XYZ file of N, CA, C and O in Angstrom:
608
model
N 26.431 33.648 -2.883
C 27.463 33.543 -4.459
C 27.647 35.323 -4.311
O 26.534 36.212 -3.749
N 29.062 35.889 -4.295
C 29.408 37.290 -4.803
C 28.608 37.937 -5.959
O 28.509 37.038 -7.031
N 27.819 38.883 -6.029
C 27.490 39.507 -7.092
C 28.252 40.733 -7.561
O 28.635 41.323 -6.667
N 28.067 41.007 -8.541
C 28.788 41.354 -9.718
C 27.792 42.637 -10.229
O 27.162 42.201 -11.266
N 29.095 43.994 -9.982
C 28.288 44.938 -11.335
C 29.105 45.536 -11.451
O 29.720 46.366 -10.892
N 29.140 46.003 -12.891
C 29.634 46.502 -13.522
C 29.378 47.480 -14.070
O 28.319 47.645 -15.066
N 29.557 49.107 -14.177
C 28.757 50.237 -14.934
C 30.158 50.429 -15.938
O 31.516 50.441 -15.799
N 29.339 50.680 -17.816
C 30.178 50.703 -18.080
C 30.523 51.795 -18.933
O 29.188 52.724 -19.377
N 30.957 52.805 -18.868
C 30.601 54.301 -19.361
C 30.747 54.219 -21.444
O 31.301 53.330 -21.710
N 29.984 54.854 -21.937
C 29.698 55.107 -23.461
C 28.916 56.473 -23.411
O 28.780 57.549 -22.587
N 28.408 56.135 -25.133
C 27.216 57.554 -25.094
C 26.011 56.472 -25.355
O 26.092 56.004 -25.721
N 25.110 57.698 -25.301
C 23.579 57.322 -26.270
C 23.523 56.910 -26.694
O 22.958 55.537 -27.736
N 24.029 57.324 -28.325
C 24.697 56.837 -29.649
C 25.281 55.606 -29.802
O 24.882 54.700 -30.517
N 26.309 55.121 -28.927
C 26.664 53.840 -28.629
C 26.941 52.768 -27.976
O 27.290 51.903 -28.368
N 25.668 53.440 -27.176
C 25.274 52.220 -26.197
C 25.147 50.950 -26.460
O 25.395 50.121 -26.235
N 24.142 50.938 -27.400
C 23.731 49.334 -27.988
C 25.155 48.763 -28.831
O 24.885 47.295 -28.781
N 25.826 49.117 -29.664
C 26.684 48.800 -30.447
C 27.879 48.245 -29.204
O 28.758 46.964 -29.314
N 28.263 48.985 -28.269
C 28.723 48.930 -27.074
C 28.321 47.183 -26.282
O 28.835 46.355 -26.295
N 27.107 47.584 -26.053
C 26.534 46.361 -25.526
C 26.463 45.143 -27.076
O 27.157 44.053 -26.026
N 26.921 45.415 -27.770
C 27.230 43.931 -29.077
C 27.965 43.774 -28.688
O 28.390 42.277 -28.962
N 28.695 44.636 -29.161
C 30.619 44.345 -28.165
C 30.835 43.623 -27.157
O 31.414 42.351 -26.979
N 30.398 43.732 -26.174
C 30.691 43.107 -24.928
C 29.538 41.346 -25.317
O 30.279 40.724 -24.480
N 28.791 41.785 -25.654
C 27.725 40.482 -25.958
C 28.873 39.404 -26.882
O 29.276 38.107 -26.405
N 29.475 39.631 -27.807
C 30.188 38.909 -28.375
C 31.660 38.672 -27.833
O 32.224 37.218 -27.317
N 32.324 39.368 -27.301
C 33.513 39.073 -26.268
C 33.007 37.940 -24.766
O 33.520 37.004 -24.902
N 31.637 38.077 -24.511
C 31.762 37.025 -23.664
C 30.921 36.133 -24.186
O 31.778 34.540 -23.312
N 30.676 35.838 -25.678
C 30.288 34.820 -25.737
C 31.671 34.094 -26.336
O 31.491 32.398 -26.123
N 32.451 34.377 -27.016
C 34.037 33.843 -27.372
C 34.631 33.453 -26.281
O 35.240 32.661 -26.196
N 34.098 33.969 -24.835
C 34.875 33.391 -23.392
C 34.154 32.084 -23.005
O 34.411 31.635 -22.099
N 33.030 32.065 -23.840
C 32.717 30.841 -23.576
C 31.614 30.971 -22.335
O 30.694 29.902 -22.017
N 30.725 32.261 -22.712
C 29.680 32.457 -20.960
C 28.224 32.457 -21.863
O 27.940 32.499 -22.790
N 27.496 32.270 -21.419
C 25.871 32.503 -21.670
C 25.881 33.886 -21.371
O 25.958 34.192 -20.016
N 25.243 34.310 -22.059
C 24.725 36.023 -22.280
C 23.723 36.263 -22.277
O 22.554 35.860 -23.502
N 22.643 37.320 -21.360
C 21.632 37.474 -21.482
C 21.474 38.512 -21.440
O 22.089 39.897 -20.583
N 20.432 39.691 -23.006
C 20.579 40.982 -22.725
C 18.932 40.971 -22.566
O 18.142 40.521 -22.944
N 19.277 41.754 -21.780
C 17.513 43.035 -20.995
C 17.610 44.184 -22.059
O 17.901 44.735 -21.796
N 16.014 43.977 -22.738
C 15.613 45.022 -23.043
C 14.255 45.734 -22.477
O 13.752 44.547 -22.238
N 14.301 46.814 -22.648
C 12.931 47.190 -22.086
C 11.666 47.165 -23.211
O 10.202 47.577 -22.695
N 11.709 46.843 -24.339
C 10.722 46.516 -25.349
C 11.054 45.869 -26.553
O 11.999 45.266 -26.269
N 10.090 45.033 -26.915
C 9.604 44.236 -28.123
C 10.104 44.645 -29.071
O 11.515 44.471 -30.038
N 10.556 46.223 -29.734
C 11.474 47.138 -29.927
C 12.661 46.858 -29.981
O 13.197 46.558 -30.823
N 13.197 47.216 -28.939
C 14.555 46.923 -28.861
C 15.069 45.714 -28.660
O 16.244 45.449 -29.151
N 13.780 44.456 -28.384
C 15.215 43.006 -28.600
C 15.190 43.222 -30.252
O 15.755 42.562 -30.183
N 14.184 43.238 -30.920
C 14.196 43.040 -32.476
C 15.595 44.727 -33.120
O 16.258 43.679 -33.531
N 15.326 45.727 -32.263
C 16.549 46.273 -32.790
C 17.970 45.744 -32.208
O 18.605 45.331 -33.247
N 18.081 44.732 -31.064
C 18.884 44.706 -30.922
C 19.302 43.220 -31.653
O 20.673 42.635 -31.815
N 18.633 42.745 -32.116
C 18.868 41.346 -32.958
C 19.286 41.137 -34.258
O 20.393 41.246 -34.477
N 18.388 42.459 -34.888
C 19.348 42.959 -36.047
C 20.623 43.618 -36.087
O 21.761 43.612 -36.708
N 20.800 44.449 -35.122
C 22.092 44.886 -34.536
C 23.434 43.785 -34.394
O 24.602 43.546 -34.840
N 22.879 42.572 -33.808
C 23.756 41.607 -33.444
C 24.305 40.901 -34.829
O 25.376 40.324 -34.663
N 22.994 40.982 -36.057
C 23.639 40.720 -37.149
C 24.572 41.411 -37.980
O 25.631 41.330 -38.415
N 25.135 42.841 -37.462
C 25.312 43.587 -38.163
C 26.231 44.909 -37.887
O 27.096 45.359 -38.334
N 26.766 45.031 -36.471
C 26.985 45.443 -35.546
C 29.000 45.319 -36.068
O 29.485 46.376 -36.441
N 29.463 44.379 -36.668
C 30.828 44.341 -37.030
C 30.889 43.313 -38.320
O 30.169 41.738 -37.947
N 31.033 43.829 -38.925
C 31.418 42.977 -40.552
C 31.973 41.753 -40.468
O 31.760 40.319 -40.407
N 32.839 41.169 -39.265
C 33.119 40.148 -39.674
C 33.332 39.255 -38.505
O 33.322 37.877 -38.803
N 32.241 39.509 -38.555
C 31.874 38.832 -37.496
C 30.640 38.203 -36.609
O 29.270 39.714 -37.449
N 29.768 37.328 -36.659
C 28.387 37.085 -36.173
C 28.022 36.080 -34.780
O 28.875 35.541 -34.312
N 27.099 36.759 -33.474
C 26.915 36.627 -32.175
C 25.314 35.930 -32.603
O 24.888 36.524 -32.775
N 25.854 34.395 -32.711
C 24.514 33.461 -32.048
C 23.856 34.176 -31.311
O 23.640 34.026 -29.969
N 22.340 34.253 -31.399
C 21.594 34.664 -30.465
C 20.107 34.504 -30.759
O 19.831 33.928 -31.923
N 19.201 34.236 -29.537
C 17.679 34.284 -29.943
C 16.930 35.426 -28.950
O 17.494 35.474 -27.883
N 15.548 35.794 -29.434
C 14.700 36.561 -28.593
C 14.087 35.066 -27.803
O 13.506 34.316 -28.766
N 13.935 35.324 -26.656
C 13.177 34.518 -25.794
C 11.658 35.798 -25.174
O 12.084 36.366 -24.883
N 11.021 35.356 -25.497
C 9.494 35.808 -25.194
C 9.552 35.482 -24.132
O 8.462 35.784 -23.487
N 9.138 34.308 -23.747
C 8.161 33.492 -22.626
C 8.981 31.937 -22.009
O 9.852 32.110 -22.470
N 8.712 31.884 -21.188
C 9.166 30.956 -20.512
C 9.148 29.285 -21.205
O 7.552 29.292 -20.910
N 10.596 28.151 -21.199
C 9.805 27.447 -22.041
C 10.192 26.374 -21.036
O 11.306 26.507 -20.827
N 9.373 25.348 -20.321
C 9.901 24.295 -19.727
C 11.038 23.136 -20.500
O 10.760 23.438 -21.527
N 11.913 23.470 -19.881
C 12.474 22.460 -19.910
C 13.831 22.550 -21.334
O 14.064 21.689 -22.121
N 13.933 24.030 -21.517
C 14.282 24.492 -22.932
C 15.612 24.688 -22.457
O 16.459 24.879 -21.583
N 16.322 24.149 -23.677
C 17.981 24.148 -24.127
C 18.140 25.403 -25.264
O 17.219 25.266 -26.030
N 18.885 26.105 -24.560
C 19.034 27.426 -25.844
C 20.965 27.193 -26.387
O 21.494 27.175 -25.670
N 20.591 26.570 -27.637
C 22.333 27.100 -27.896
C 23.145 27.750 -28.341
O 24.133 27.651 -27.877
N 22.191 29.049 -28.324
C 22.801 29.927 -28.777
C 23.306 30.870 -26.994
O 22.961 30.525 -26.105
N 24.404 31.369 -27.365
C 25.201 31.653 -26.391
C 24.578 33.176 -25.946
O 24.796 33.501 -25.070
N 23.522 34.143 -26.589
C 23.141 35.160 -26.036
C 21.893 34.910 -26.673
O 21.405 34.792 -27.230
N 21.121 34.806 -25.587
C 19.631 35.698 -25.260
C 19.261 36.912 -24.921
O 20.076 37.489 -24.068
N 18.308 36.971 -26.216
C 17.401 38.838 -25.927
C 16.243 38.173 -25.074
O 15.683 37.808 -25.019
N 15.900 38.879 -24.058
C 14.542 39.098 -23.661
C 14.185 40.661 -23.146
O 15.266 41.413 -22.475
N 12.757 40.524 -22.463
C 12.093 42.322 -22.097
C 12.204 41.915 -20.631
O 12.370 42.450 -20.355
N 11.338 40.777 -20.354
C 11.385 40.446 -18.867
C 12.418 39.461 -17.944
O 13.293 38.487 -18.052
N 12.617 40.701 -16.820
C 14.062 39.711 -16.559
C 13.825 38.784 -15.404
O 15.056 38.170 -14.687
N 12.392 38.280 -15.453
C 12.226 37.626 -14.491
C 11.840 36.334 -15.140
O 11.817 35.178 -14.165
N 12.029 35.789 -16.414
C 12.108 34.845 -17.073
C 13.253 34.391 -16.335
O 14.169 34.202 -16.667
N 13.477 32.263 -16.533
C 14.254 31.569 -15.924
C 15.369 31.685 -17.145
O 14.921 30.331 -17.340
N 16.461 31.987 -17.499
C 16.700 32.128 -18.657
C 18.122 31.815 -17.559
O 18.387 32.552 -17.087
N 19.214 30.979 -18.807
C 20.719 31.025 -18.007
C 21.252 31.430 -18.384
O 21.489 32.536 -19.811
N 22.200 32.159 -17.532
C 23.335 33.293 -18.101
C 24.103 33.722 -17.197
O 24.537 33.037 -15.778
N 25.105 33.830 -17.122
C 26.409 33.418 -16.598
C 26.534 35.322 -16.613
O 27.117 36.075 -15.174
N 26.282 36.050 -17.789
C 26.137 37.755 -17.557
C 24.883 38.237 -18.137
O 24.503 37.892 -18.942
N 24.421 39.135 -17.311
C 23.025 39.752 -17.866
C 24.018 41.284 -18.345
O 24.336 41.936 -17.802
N 23.560 41.572 -19.546
C 23.812 42.873 -20.207
C 22.563 43.618 -20.352
O 21.466 43.400 -20.997
N 22.592 44.663 -19.511
C 21.266 45.214 -19.520
C 21.347 47.268 -20.308
O 22.448 47.989 -19.954
N 20.591 46.265 -21.319
C 19.683 47.741 -22.344
C 18.969 48.545 -21.691
O 19.133 50.053 -22.056
N 17.951 48.117 -21.184
C 17.211 49.125 -20.153
C 17.531 49.231 -18.528
O 18.759 48.678 -18.233
N 17.283 50.179 -17.692
C 17.366 49.980 -17.329
C 16.959 48.880 -15.640
O 16.246 48.166 -15.782
N 18.242 48.345 -15.172
C 17.937 46.959 -13.996
C 17.508 47.129 -12.929
O 17.133 48.064 -12.016
N 16.530 46.087 -13.363
C 15.805 45.463 -11.936
C 16.629 44.905 -10.874
O 16.521 43.736 -11.284
N 17.104 45.037 -9.746
C 18.362 44.751 -8.819
C 17.568 43.357 -8.054
O 18.407 42.329 -8.039
N 16.073 43.573 -8.360
C 15.688 42.289 -7.109
C 15.235 41.754 -8.608
O 15.523 40.125 -7.970
N 14.880 41.650 -9.425
C 14.629 40.795 -10.383
C 16.307 39.621 -10.864
O 16.090 38.583 -11.589
N 17.187 40.741 -10.800
C 18.510 40.151 -11.157
C 19.399 39.829 -10.689
O 19.940 39.111 -10.614
N 18.675 39.173 -8.859
C 19.428 38.895 -7.999
C 20.222 37.371 -8.438
O 20.720 37.241 -7.392
N 19.289 36.711 -9.198
C 20.144 35.484 -9.017
C 21.158 35.073 -10.068
O 22.445 34.445 -10.086
N 21.678 36.244 -10.637
C 22.857 36.134 -11.895
C 23.855 36.540 -11.316
O 23.813 37.851 -10.082
N 25.295 36.185 -11.750
C 26.440 36.253 -10.985
C 26.839 37.994 -11.110
O 27.833 38.454 -10.321
N 26.655 38.177 -12.667
C 27.396 39.373 -13.291
C 26.436 40.158 -14.242
O 25.410 39.842 -15.101
N 26.324 41.774 -13.805
C 25.068 42.535 -14.201
C 26.441 43.400 -15.167
O 26.919 44.385 -14.125
N 26.099 44.054 -15.813
C 26.217 44.924 -16.584
C 25.745 46.279 -16.659
O 24.550 45.557 -17.632
N 25.873 47.477 -16.456
C 25.053 48.314 -16.686
C 25.612 49.248 -17.341
O 26.841 49.899 -17.681
N 24.811 49.662 -19.010
C 25.849 51.040 -19.161
C 25.453 52.591 -18.682
O 24.400 52.519 -19.209
N 26.202 53.436 -18.522
C 26.123 54.621 -18.394
C 26.451 55.790 -19.587
O 27.498 55.989 -20.173
N 25.199 55.991 -20.238
C 25.715 57.109 -21.137
C 25.935 58.441 -20.710
O 25.203 59.724 -20.132
N 27.063 59.288 -21.196
C 27.755 60.425 -19.996
C 27.002 61.521 -20.590
O 27.480 62.766 -19.846
N 26.822 60.778 -21.925
C 26.324 62.566 -22.580
C 24.671 62.561 -22.095
O 23.920 63.228 -22.798
N 24.550 61.500 -21.363
C 23.062 62.458 -20.721
C 22.732 62.234 -19.148
O 23.134 61.253 -18.822
N 22.400 63.578 -19.041
C 22.351 64.036 -17.330
C 21.932 63.269 -16.729
O 21.906 62.386 -15.195
N 20.486 62.967 -16.899
C 19.027 62.630 -16.043
C 19.895 60.583 -15.589
O 20.135 60.751 -15.440
N 20.410 60.204 -16.951
C 20.364 58.506 -16.996
C 22.016 58.402 -15.675
O 21.969 57.203 -15.483
N 22.714 59.392 -16.521
C 23.826 59.248 -15.211
C 23.623 59.553 -13.971
O 24.081 58.677 -12.618
N 22.559 60.439 -13.320
C 22.108 60.052 -11.787
C 21.308 59.211 -11.996
O 21.398 58.676 -10.642
N 20.441 58.771 -12.329
C 19.815 57.071 -12.422
C 20.871 56.326 -12.489
O 21.025 55.032 -11.239
N 22.365 56.521 -13.002
C 23.099 55.208 -12.443
C 23.494 55.235 -11.007
O 24.399 54.483 -10.427
N 24.159 56.592 -11.266
C 24.631 56.997 -9.878
C 23.690 56.165 -8.658
O 23.986 56.062 -7.354
N 22.850 56.332 -8.344
C 21.568 55.857 -7.089
C 21.741 54.479 -7.883
O 21.654 53.935 -6.504
N 21.818 53.627 -9.008
C 22.002 52.338 -9.276
C 22.971 51.681 -8.168
O 23.220 51.162 -7.437
N 24.425 52.831 -8.582
C 25.887 52.522 -7.676
C 25.156 52.197 -6.099
O 25.974 51.051 -5.611
N 24.467 53.207 -6.024
C 24.358 53.481 -4.492
C 23.621 52.133 -4.002
O 23.783 51.402 -3.156
N 22.189 51.568 -4.915
C 21.682 50.719 -4.523
C 22.722 48.811 -4.420
O 22.076 48.622 -3.580
N 23.634 48.970 -5.151
C 24.395 47.738 -5.582
C 24.935 47.898 -4.069
O 25.358 46.900 -4.055
N 25.527 48.952 -4.333
C 26.564 49.003 -2.899
C 25.730 48.786 -1.941
O 26.636 47.825 -0.601
N 24.707 49.399 -1.209
C 23.937 48.757 -0.256
C 23.892 47.341 -0.128
O 23.460 46.836 1.274
N 23.282 46.545 -1.024
C 23.090 45.106 -0.794
C 24.365 44.512 -0.863
O 24.071 43.114 -1.163
N 25.890 44.604 -1.215
C 26.959 44.027 -1.241
C 27.350 43.931 -2.071
O 28.018 43.285 -2.133
N 26.743 44.591 -3.286
C 27.410 43.768 -4.512
C 28.955 44.276 -4.256
O 29.041 45.298 -4.176
N 29.895 43.430 -5.658
C 30.775 44.359 -5.706
C 30.587 44.681 -7.120
O 30.568 44.652 -7.683
N 31.412 46.053 -7.107
C 30.922 47.016 -8.107
C 32.597 47.580 -8.569
O 33.282 47.496 -8.083
N 32.387 47.519 -10.208
C 33.213 47.478 -10.553
C 32.823 48.966 -12.020
O 31.789 48.957 -12.206
N 34.218 49.745 -12.375
C 33.813 50.359 -13.781
C 34.841 49.897 -14.398
O 35.702 49.617 -14.521
N 34.265 50.159 -16.072
C 35.119 50.231 -17.050
C 34.408 51.832 -18.044
O 33.994 52.117 -18.008
N 36.020 52.403 -17.654
C 36.194 54.008 -18.102
C 35.450 54.122 -19.652
O 35.612 52.526 -20.667
N 35.322 54.910 -20.104
C 34.847 55.612 -21.260
C 36.382 55.335 -22.677
O 37.418 55.807 -21.699
N 35.554 54.926 -23.450
C 36.824 54.391 -24.287
C 36.754 54.477 -25.627
O 35.295 54.140 -25.948
N 37.475 54.357 -27.147
C 36.661 54.575 -28.523
C 35.710 53.162 -28.110
O 34.859 52.839 -29.375
N 36.268 51.657 -27.768
C 35.592 50.500 -27.705
C 34.215 50.231 -26.532
O 34.057 49.053 -26.567
N 33.875 51.567 -25.713
C 33.197 51.304 -24.366
C 33.737 50.775 -23.472
O 32.852 49.911 -23.155
N 35.264 50.409 -23.338
C 35.765 49.841 -22.114
C 35.652 48.488 -22.420
O 36.155 47.997 -21.568
N 35.504 47.910 -23.822
C 35.750 46.769 -24.156
C 36.996 46.263 -24.013
O 37.866 46.729 -24.954
N 37.054 44.881 -23.642
C 38.586 44.583 -23.588
C 39.438 43.789 -24.846
O 40.509 43.855 -24.906
N 38.113 44.018 -25.723
C 39.112 43.529 -26.979
C 40.346 44.649 -27.881
O 39.949 44.295 -28.629
N 39.633 45.727 -27.285
C 40.152 46.914 -28.116
C 41.271 46.502 -29.108
O 42.168 46.566 -29.844
Protein backbone atom coordinates (compact mmCIF):
# COMPACT_ATOMS: atom_id res chain seq x y z
CA UNK A 1 0.00 0.00 0.00
CA UNK A 2 1.35 3.41 -0.97
CA UNK A 3 1.11 5.85 1.87
CA UNK A 4 0.43 9.50 1.34
CA UNK A 5 1.00 12.37 3.70
CA UNK A 6 -0.47 15.79 2.97
CA UNK A 7 0.96 18.85 4.70
CA UNK A 8 -1.65 21.62 4.87
CA UNK A 9 -0.57 25.18 5.59
CA UNK A 10 -2.80 27.01 8.06
CA UNK A 11 -2.55 29.27 11.10
CA UNK A 12 -2.78 28.25 14.75
CA UNK A 13 -6.07 30.13 15.01
CA UNK A 14 -7.65 28.50 11.94
CA UNK A 15 -6.22 24.98 12.25
CA UNK A 16 -9.27 23.30 13.78
CA UNK A 17 -11.72 25.08 11.47
CA UNK A 18 -9.62 24.02 8.50
CA UNK A 19 -9.56 20.47 9.87
CA UNK A 20 -13.38 20.52 10.08
CA UNK A 21 -13.65 21.77 6.49
CA UNK A 22 -11.42 18.93 5.31
CA UNK A 23 -13.42 16.40 7.36
CA UNK A 24 -16.60 17.67 5.72
CA UNK A 25 -15.01 17.55 2.25
CA UNK A 26 -13.79 13.96 2.63
CA UNK A 27 -17.09 12.79 4.18
CA UNK A 28 -18.96 14.30 1.23
CA UNK A 29 -16.64 12.31 -1.05
CA UNK A 30 -17.79 9.12 0.70
CA UNK A 31 -14.54 8.60 2.60
CA UNK A 32 -14.25 7.43 6.18
CA UNK A 33 -12.36 10.01 8.24
CA UNK A 34 -10.46 9.57 11.48
CA UNK A 35 -9.61 12.75 13.37
CA UNK A 36 -6.81 12.32 15.90
CA UNK A 37 -6.30 14.75 18.73
CA UNK A 38 -4.03 14.67 21.77
CA UNK A 39 -6.57 14.91 24.61
CA UNK A 40 -10.13 14.25 25.68
CA UNK A 41 -10.62 18.00 25.93
CA UNK A 42 -9.38 18.39 22.33
CA UNK A 43 -11.80 15.67 21.20
CA UNK A 44 -14.68 17.43 22.94
CA UNK A 45 -13.72 20.76 21.36
CA UNK A 46 -13.63 19.18 17.88
CA UNK A 47 -16.97 17.49 18.61
CA UNK A 48 -18.53 20.90 19.30
CA UNK A 49 -16.77 22.54 16.37
CA UNK A 50 -18.06 19.94 13.91
CA UNK A 51 -21.58 20.99 14.95
CA UNK A 52 -20.94 24.70 14.52
CA UNK A 53 -18.03 25.55 12.18
CA UNK A 54 -20.35 26.10 9.24
CA UNK A 55 -23.97 27.27 9.48
CA UNK A 56 -25.39 25.31 6.54
CA UNK A 57 -23.71 21.99 7.25
CA UNK A 58 -23.38 19.27 9.84
CA UNK A 59 -20.76 16.55 9.71
CA UNK A 60 -22.01 13.30 11.31
CA UNK A 61 -19.35 12.19 13.75
CA UNK A 62 -18.64 10.30 16.96
CA UNK A 63 -15.95 10.36 19.64
CA UNK A 64 -14.46 6.88 20.12
CA UNK A 65 -12.73 6.31 23.44
CA UNK A 66 -11.92 2.60 23.30
CA UNK A 67 -11.98 -0.25 20.83
CA UNK A 68 -15.30 -2.01 20.63
CA UNK A 69 -15.11 -5.58 19.28
CA UNK A 70 -16.98 -5.90 15.96
CA UNK A 71 -18.23 -2.33 16.25
CA UNK A 72 -19.63 -0.66 13.19
CA UNK A 73 -19.66 3.08 12.89
CA UNK A 74 -22.34 4.64 10.69
CA UNK A 75 -20.81 8.10 11.14
CA UNK A 76 -18.31 8.99 8.40
CA UNK A 77 -16.10 10.91 10.87
CA UNK A 78 -14.62 9.42 14.03
CA UNK A 79 -12.69 11.43 16.63
CA UNK A 80 -10.14 9.63 18.80
CA UNK A 81 -7.25 10.37 21.13
CA UNK A 82 -5.45 7.01 20.81
CA UNK A 83 -3.88 6.49 17.35
CA UNK A 84 -3.52 2.78 18.06
CA UNK A 85 -7.26 2.10 18.20
CA UNK A 86 -8.21 -0.15 15.27
CA UNK A 87 -10.66 2.26 13.63
CA UNK A 88 -11.75 2.25 9.99
CA UNK A 89 -10.56 5.21 7.92
CA UNK A 90 -9.54 6.20 4.42
CA UNK A 91 -7.92 9.39 5.64
CA UNK A 92 -6.57 10.52 9.01
CA UNK A 93 -6.69 14.21 9.93
CA UNK A 94 -4.18 15.02 12.65
CA UNK A 95 -5.07 17.70 15.14
CA UNK A 96 -2.13 16.46 17.21
CA UNK A 97 1.39 15.71 16.03
CA UNK A 98 1.16 12.36 14.22
CA UNK A 99 2.84 9.14 15.31
CA UNK A 100 3.90 7.66 11.96
CA UNK A 101 4.44 4.19 13.45
CA UNK A 102 0.88 4.08 14.78
CA UNK A 103 -0.60 5.49 11.56
CA UNK A 104 1.23 3.24 9.12
CA UNK A 105 -1.91 1.21 8.39
CA UNK A 106 -3.81 4.17 6.92
CA UNK A 107 -3.44 5.13 3.24
CA UNK A 108 -3.66 8.91 3.69
CA UNK A 109 -2.63 11.17 6.55
CA UNK A 110 -3.17 14.92 6.71
CA UNK A 111 -0.95 17.07 8.93
CA UNK A 112 -1.67 20.76 9.55
CA UNK A 113 1.28 23.17 9.60
CA UNK A 114 0.58 26.46 11.40
CA UNK A 115 2.77 28.96 9.58
CA UNK A 116 2.59 31.41 12.48
CA UNK A 117 4.18 28.98 14.98
CA UNK A 118 7.91 28.62 14.35
CA UNK A 119 8.38 25.63 16.66
CA UNK A 120 5.57 23.67 15.04
CA UNK A 121 6.86 24.60 11.58
CA UNK A 122 10.25 23.13 12.50
CA UNK A 123 8.58 19.97 13.89
CA UNK A 124 6.63 19.69 10.63
CA UNK A 125 9.85 19.92 8.62
CA UNK A 126 11.30 17.03 10.64
CA UNK A 127 8.07 15.08 10.09
CA UNK A 128 8.35 15.69 6.31
CA UNK A 129 11.89 14.29 6.35
CA UNK A 130 10.84 11.26 8.42
CA UNK A 131 7.90 10.47 6.11
CA UNK A 132 10.16 10.95 3.07
CA UNK A 133 12.73 8.54 4.54
CA UNK A 134 9.94 5.96 4.91
CA UNK A 135 9.15 6.31 1.22
CA UNK A 136 5.75 7.93 1.69
CA UNK A 137 4.29 10.05 -1.07
CA UNK A 138 4.36 13.65 0.17
CA UNK A 139 2.00 16.41 -0.90
CA UNK A 140 1.66 20.05 0.05
CA UNK A 141 -1.49 22.17 0.24
CA UNK A 142 -0.59 25.85 0.24
CA UNK A 143 -2.28 28.29 2.57
CA UNK A 144 -5.40 29.97 1.30
CA UNK A 145 -8.35 31.63 2.89
CA UNK A 146 -9.88 28.14 3.31
CA UNK A 147 -6.78 26.26 4.47
CA UNK A 148 -6.06 24.75 1.06
CA UNK A 149 -9.48 23.12 1.08
CA UNK A 150 -10.57 22.10 -2.41
CA UNK A 151 -14.12 23.36 -1.75
CA UNK A 152 -13.03 27.02 -1.88
